[in-house]
Amino acid sequence: MNLFRLIIISLAIWIAIRIWQNYRAKTKKMPPSSKAQQAIPDMVECVVCKMHIPENEALRKGDKIYCSQQHLEADN
Ligand SMILES: [Zn+2]
């Protein structure tokens, strides 16, 4: 029965750690700073693979948006 007890105890400790980490993560994220929101660039969609990429990394041809040079060339 000792092993069973050990498993229960370690499980309890693990759950306690998880709850504590969850609580810490939540309190950390609580104040949504406007600075962080500005840092996220607008996401655009590649017309070939539908992948979402930051606008500043996107390639453009006309009004179409591509994720990479290969997809720009593939879509003719
Ligand atoms: Zn693509």
Tab-separated table of N, CA, C and O and ligand atoms in Angstrom:
chain	number	residue	atom	x	y	z
A	1	MET	N	0.834	-1.221	0.000
A	1	MET	CA	0.000	0.000	0.000
A	1	MET	C	0.861	1.261	0.000
A	1	MET	O	0.393	2.324	-0.262
A	2	ASN	N	2.159	1.093	0.304
A	2	ASN	CA	3.053	2.244	0.355
A	2	ASN	C	3.186	2.942	-0.986
A	2	ASN	O	3.218	4.168	-1.057
A	3	LEU	N	3.269	2.149	-2.039
A	3	LEU	CA	3.428	2.700	-3.380
A	3	LEU	C	2.198	3.522	-3.779
A	3	LEU	O	2.308	4.604	-4.332
A	4	PHE	N	1.048	2.967	-3.436
A	4	PHE	CA	-0.210	3.656	-3.735
A	4	PHE	C	-0.254	5.023	-3.056
A	4	PHE	O	-0.627	6.022	-3.660
A	5	ARG	N	0.189	5.042	-1.838
A	5	ARG	CA	0.227	6.273	-1.054
A	5	ARG	C	1.165	7.301	-1.711
A	5	ARG	O	0.843	8.476	-1.813
A	6	LEU	N	2.307	6.792	-2.154
A	6	LEU	CA	3.316	7.643	-2.793
A	6	LEU	C	2.739	8.286	-4.059
A	6	LEU	O	2.938	9.476	-4.317
A	7	ILE	N	2.013	7.481	-4.820
A	7	ILE	CA	1.415	7.986	-6.064
A	7	ILE	C	0.399	9.081	-5.754
A	7	ILE	O	0.369	10.123	-6.391
A	8	ILE	N	-0.431	8.841	-4.747
A	8	ILE	CA	-1.444	9.824	-4.349
A	8	ILE	C	-0.789	11.134	-3.911
A	8	ILE	O	-1.209	12.222	-4.312
A	9	ILE	N	0.274	11.006	-3.133
A	9	ILE	CA	0.960	12.200	-2.628
A	9	ILE	C	1.590	12.983	-3.782
A	9	ILE	O	1.429	14.201	-3.891
A	10	SER	N	2.273	12.281	-4.677
A	10	SER	CA	2.903	12.991	-5.794
A	10	SER	C	1.863	13.606	-6.721
A	10	SER	O	2.074	14.669	-7.295
A	11	LEU	N	0.738	12.932	-6.842
A	11	LEU	CA	-0.358	13.471	-7.658
A	11	LEU	C	-0.897	14.767	-7.045
A	11	LEU	O	-1.133	15.753	-7.743
A	12	ALA	N	-1.044	14.737	-5.722
A	12	ALA	CA	-1.533	15.912	-5.010
A	12	ALA	C	-0.560	17.082	-5.167
A	12	ALA	O	-0.962	18.224	-5.383
A	13	ILE	N	0.720	16.785	-5.075
A	13	ILE	CA	1.744	17.821	-5.229
A	13	ILE	C	1.705	18.381	-6.645
A	13	ILE	O	1.734	19.598	-6.862
A	14	TRP	N	1.573	17.497	-7.614
A	14	TRP	CA	1.537	17.898	-9.020
A	14	TRP	C	0.343	18.812	-9.293
A	14	TRP	O	0.467	19.849	-9.934
A	15	ILE	N	-0.812	18.429	-8.745
A	15	ILE	CA	-2.018	19.244	-8.929
A	15	ILE	C	-1.829	20.615	-8.291
A	15	ILE	O	-2.170	21.642	-8.873
A	16	ALA	N	-1.238	20.625	-7.092
A	16	ALA	CA	-0.989	21.879	-6.388
A	16	ALA	C	-0.078	22.793	-7.209
A	16	ALA	O	-0.331	23.999	-7.329
A	17	ILE	N	0.958	22.213	-7.800
A	17	ILE	CA	1.883	22.997	-8.627
A	17	ILE	C	1.165	23.549	-9.851
A	17	ILE	O	1.312	24.721	-10.208
A	18	ARG	N	0.347	22.716	-10.472
A	18	ARG	CA	-0.392	23.140	-11.664
A	18	ARG	C	-1.335	24.301	-11.342
A	18	ARG	O	-1.423	25.273	-12.080
A	19	ILE	N	-2.034	24.192	-10.225
A	19	ILE	CA	-2.963	25.246	-9.811
A	19	ILE	C	-2.191	26.546	-9.554
A	19	ILE	O	-2.592	27.626	-9.979
A	20	TRP	N	-1.057	26.404	-8.889
A	20	TRP	CA	-0.232	27.572	-8.564
A	20	TRP	C	0.294	28.243	-9.844
A	20	TRP	O	0.269	29.457	-9.993
A	21	GLN	N	0.740	27.413	-10.785
A	21	GLN	CA	1.243	27.951	-12.049
A	21	GLN	C	0.134	28.659	-12.829
A	21	GLN	O	0.341	29.714	-13.416
A	22	ASN	N	-1.045	28.045	-12.816
A	22	ASN	CA	-2.203	28.630	-13.471
A	22	ASN	C	-2.530	29.997	-12.886
A	22	ASN	O	-2.777	30.954	-13.599
A	23	TYR	N	-2.509	30.042	-11.559
A	23	TYR	CA	-2.805	31.280	-10.848
A	23	TYR	C	-1.771	32.351	-11.189
A	23	TYR	O	-2.113	33.498	-11.469
A	24	ARG	N	-0.495	31.970	-11.220
A	24	ARG	CA	0.585	32.905	-11.547
A	24	ARG	C	0.447	33.422	-12.970
A	24	ARG	O	0.642	34.590	-13.244
A	25	ALA	N	0.117	32.532	-13.892
A	25	ALA	CA	-0.039	32.906	-15.299
A	25	ALA	C	-1.178	33.897	-15.465
A	25	ALA	O	-1.090	34.849	-16.227
A	26	LYS	N	-2.259	33.663	-14.733
A	26	LYS	CA	-3.429	34.544	-14.833
A	26	LYS	C	-3.120	35.930	-14.287
A	26	LYS	O	-3.479	36.925	-14.889
A	27	THR	N	-2.473	35.983	-13.132
A	27	THR	CA	-2.180	37.279	-12.524
A	27	THR	C	-1.174	38.061	-13.366
A	27	THR	O	-1.203	39.274	-13.405
A	28	LYS	N	-0.297	37.340	-14.045
A	28	LYS	CA	0.690	37.973	-14.907
A	28	LYS	C	0.023	38.652	-16.101
A	28	LYS	O	0.383	39.737	-16.497
A	29	LYS	N	-0.981	37.952	-16.656
A	29	LYS	CA	-1.637	38.441	-17.876
A	29	LYS	C	-2.707	39.491	-17.573
A	29	LYS	O	-3.217	40.105	-18.491
A	30	MET	N	-3.031	39.661	-16.306
A	30	MET	CA	-4.144	40.531	-15.936
A	30	MET	C	-4.096	41.932	-16.534
A	30	MET	O	-5.076	42.362	-17.120
A	31	PRO	N	-2.998	42.682	-16.398
A	31	PRO	CA	-3.053	44.034	-16.955
A	31	PRO	C	-2.705	44.035	-18.451
A	31	PRO	O	-1.547	43.873	-18.819
A	32	PRO	N	-3.699	44.163	-19.331
A	32	PRO	CA	-3.396	44.166	-20.765
A	32	PRO	C	-2.872	45.539	-21.191
A	32	PRO	O	-3.635	46.488	-21.312
A	33	SER	N	-1.585	45.610	-21.362
A	33	SER	CA	-0.973	46.890	-21.714
A	33	SER	C	-1.199	47.205	-23.179
A	33	SER	O	-1.138	46.335	-24.035
A	34	SER	N	-1.459	48.452	-23.460
A	34	SER	CA	-1.689	48.870	-24.837
A	34	SER	C	-0.412	48.763	-25.669
A	34	SER	O	-0.453	48.618	-26.874
A	35	LYS	N	0.704	48.780	-24.971
A	35	LYS	CA	1.997	48.677	-25.647
A	35	LYS	C	2.152	47.307	-26.312
A	35	LYS	O	2.609	47.196	-27.440
A	36	ALA	N	1.738	46.256	-25.585
A	36	ALA	CA	1.846	44.894	-26.100
A	36	ALA	C	0.930	44.692	-27.299
A	36	ALA	O	1.257	43.981	-28.230
A	37	GLN	N	-0.236	45.318	-27.252
A	37	GLN	CA	-1.186	45.177	-28.348
A	37	GLN	C	-0.662	45.838	-29.620
A	37	GLN	O	-0.887	45.356	-30.714
A	38	GLN	N	0.046	46.937	-29.457
A	38	GLN	CA	0.601	47.635	-30.615
A	38	GLN	C	1.722	46.834	-31.264
A	38	GLN	O	1.967	46.972	-32.444
A	39	ALA	N	2.383	46.002	-30.466
A	39	ALA	CA	3.506	45.229	-30.974
A	39	ALA	C	3.063	44.104	-31.907
A	39	ALA	O	3.845	43.623	-32.698
A	40	ILE	N	1.786	43.701	-31.799
A	40	ILE	CA	1.292	42.629	-32.657
A	40	ILE	C	0.931	43.214	-34.026
A	40	ILE	O	0.071	44.073	-34.125
A	41	PRO	N	1.599	42.756	-35.078
A	41	PRO	CA	1.308	43.304	-36.390
A	41	PRO	C	0.008	42.742	-36.949
A	41	PRO	O	-0.446	41.688	-36.532
A	42	ASP	N	-0.560	43.431	-37.913
A	42	ASP	CA	-1.756	42.929	-38.568
A	42	ASP	C	-1.420	41.661	-39.333
A	42	ASP	O	-0.376	41.563	-39.970
A	43	MET	N	-2.318	40.681	-39.249
A	43	MET	CA	-2.084	39.422	-39.939
A	43	MET	C	-2.805	39.437	-41.283
A	43	MET	O	-3.939	39.871	-41.390
A	44	VAL	N	-2.109	38.954	-42.295
A	44	VAL	CA	-2.700	38.863	-43.626
A	44	VAL	C	-2.620	37.409	-44.092
A	44	VAL	O	-1.822	36.628	-43.592
A	45	GLU	N	-3.452	37.067	-45.080
A	45	GLU	CA	-3.549	35.672	-45.519
A	45	GLU	C	-2.922	35.494	-46.890
A	45	GLU	O	-3.224	36.238	-47.826
A	46	CYS	N	-2.052	34.497	-47.000
A	46	CYS	CA	-1.464	34.148	-48.295
A	46	CYS	C	-2.561	33.597	-49.202
A	46	CYS	O	-3.335	32.748	-48.779
A	47	VAL	N	-2.633	34.061	-50.447
A	47	VAL	CA	-3.697	33.611	-51.349
A	47	VAL	C	-3.461	32.180	-51.828
A	47	VAL	O	-4.373	31.522	-52.302
A	48	VAL	N	-2.245	31.656	-51.684
A	48	VAL	CA	-1.924	30.299	-52.149
A	48	VAL	C	-2.200	29.264	-51.057
A	48	VAL	O	-2.964	28.334	-51.251
A	49	CYS	N	-1.579	29.424	-49.897
A	49	CYS	CA	-1.686	28.384	-48.863
A	49	CYS	C	-2.585	28.789	-47.709
A	49	CYS	O	-2.779	28.009	-46.783
A	50	LYS	N	-3.135	29.988	-47.748
A	50	LYS	CA	-4.058	30.492	-46.712
A	50	LYS	C	-3.399	30.628	-45.339
A	50	LYS	O	-4.083	30.687	-44.326
A	51	MET	N	-2.083	30.631	-45.327
A	51	MET	CA	-1.368	30.797	-44.070
A	51	MET	C	-1.423	32.261	-43.657
A	51	MET	O	-1.347	33.150	-44.505
A	52	HIS	N	-1.545	32.494	-42.358
A	52	HIS	CA	-1.571	33.862	-41.852
A	52	HIS	C	-0.170	34.309	-41.476
A	52	HIS	O	0.531	33.614	-40.752
A	53	ILE	N	0.209	35.442	-41.972
A	53	ILE	CA	1.553	35.974	-41.740
A	53	ILE	C	1.462	37.447	-41.360
A	53	ILE	O	0.513	38.129	-41.748
A	54	PRO	N	2.438	37.942	-40.623
A	54	PRO	CA	2.440	39.368	-40.288
A	54	PRO	C	2.531	40.228	-41.553
A	54	PRO	O	3.243	39.864	-42.493
A	55	GLU	N	1.799	41.315	-41.545
A	55	GLU	CA	1.724	42.164	-42.731
A	55	GLU	C	3.099	42.637	-43.196
A	55	GLU	O	3.370	42.735	-44.389
A	56	ASN	N	3.984	42.901	-42.224
A	56	ASN	CA	5.301	43.423	-42.601
A	56	ASN	C	6.211	42.366	-43.239
A	56	ASN	O	7.258	42.691	-43.784
A	57	GLU	N	5.805	41.071	-43.151
A	57	GLU	CA	6.597	40.009	-43.774
A	57	GLU	C	5.967	39.524	-45.079
A	57	GLU	O	6.532	38.670	-45.768
A	58	ALA	N	4.817	40.042	-45.397
A	58	ALA	CA	4.085	39.564	-46.565
A	58	ALA	C	4.675	40.132	-47.854
A	58	ALA	O	5.218	41.234	-47.874
A	59	LEU	N	4.562	39.333	-48.907
A	59	LEU	CA	4.958	39.797	-50.235
A	59	LEU	C	3.686	40.134	-51.003
A	59	LEU	O	2.682	39.455	-50.898
A	60	ARG	N	3.766	41.174	-51.805
A	60	ARG	CA	2.583	41.630	-52.535
A	60	ARG	C	2.832	41.674	-54.026
A	60	ARG	O	3.929	42.005	-54.476
A	61	LYS	N	1.789	41.324	-54.740
A	61	LYS	CA	1.811	41.505	-56.191
A	61	LYS	C	0.425	41.983	-56.557
A	61	LYS	O	-0.538	41.238	-56.433
A	62	GLY	N	0.333	43.230	-56.952
A	62	GLY	CA	-0.984	43.827	-57.152
A	62	GLY	C	-1.684	43.919	-55.818
A	62	GLY	O	-1.100	44.374	-54.836
A	63	ASP	N	-2.923	43.403	-55.760
A	63	ASP	CA	-3.638	43.408	-54.479
A	63	ASP	C	-3.607	42.035	-53.817
A	63	ASP	O	-4.314	41.791	-52.858
A	64	LYS	N	-2.783	41.134	-54.349
A	64	LYS	CA	-2.675	39.792	-53.769
A	64	LYS	C	-1.513	39.729	-52.783
A	64	LYS	O	-0.508	40.408	-52.953
A	65	ILE	N	-1.688	38.855	-51.788
A	65	ILE	CA	-0.694	38.752	-50.716
A	65	ILE	C	-0.148	37.333	-50.679
A	65	ILE	O	-0.896	36.358	-50.790
A	66	TYR	N	1.150	37.226	-50.534
A	66	TYR	CA	1.820	35.920	-50.514
A	66	TYR	C	2.722	35.815	-49.292
A	66	TYR	O	3.294	36.808	-48.849
A	67	CYS	N	2.898	34.566	-48.836
A	67	CYS	CA	3.732	34.344	-47.649
A	67	CYS	C	5.201	34.250	-48.024
A	67	CYS	O	6.074	34.481	-47.200
A	68	SER	N	5.485	33.850	-49.265
A	68	SER	CA	6.870	33.620	-49.656
A	68	SER	C	7.042	33.882	-51.149
A	68	SER	O	6.065	33.960	-51.903
A	69	GLN	N	8.288	33.987	-51.558
A	69	GLN	CA	8.621	34.202	-52.964
A	69	GLN	C	8.100	33.057	-53.820
A	69	GLN	O	7.596	33.257	-54.916
A	70	GLN	N	8.210	31.812	-53.287
A	70	GLN	CA	7.756	30.634	-54.024
A	70	GLN	C	6.257	30.722	-54.342
A	70	GLN	O	5.835	30.405	-55.459
A	71	HIS	N	5.477	31.151	-53.360
A	71	HIS	CA	4.038	31.227	-53.583
A	71	HIS	C	3.690	32.394	-54.501
A	71	HIS	O	2.736	32.319	-55.252
A	72	LEU	N	4.481	33.450	-54.430
A	72	LEU	CA	4.271	34.567	-55.349
A	72	LEU	C	4.459	34.101	-56.780
A	72	LEU	O	3.665	34.411	-57.667
A	73	GLU	N	5.486	33.297	-56.978
A	73	GLU	CA	5.783	32.804	-58.336
A	73	GLU	C	4.828	31.681	-58.741
A	73	GLU	O	4.543	31.503	-59.927
A	74	ALA	N	4.343	30.917	-57.764
A	74	ALA	CA	3.451	29.784	-58.064
A	74	ALA	C	2.083	30.247	-58.531
A	74	ALA	O	1.393	29.540	-59.253
A	75	ASP	N	1.666	31.425	-58.133
A	75	ASP	CA	0.321	31.906	-58.440
A	75	ASP	C	0.360	32.841	-59.645
A	75	ASP	O	0.441	34.058	-59.512
A	76	ASN	N	0.311	32.247	-60.821
A	76	ASN	CA	0.333	33.067	-62.034
A	76	ASN	C	-0.921	32.872	-62.873
A	76	ASN	O	-1.431	31.805	-62.960
B	1	ZN	ZN	1.724	30.751	-49.004
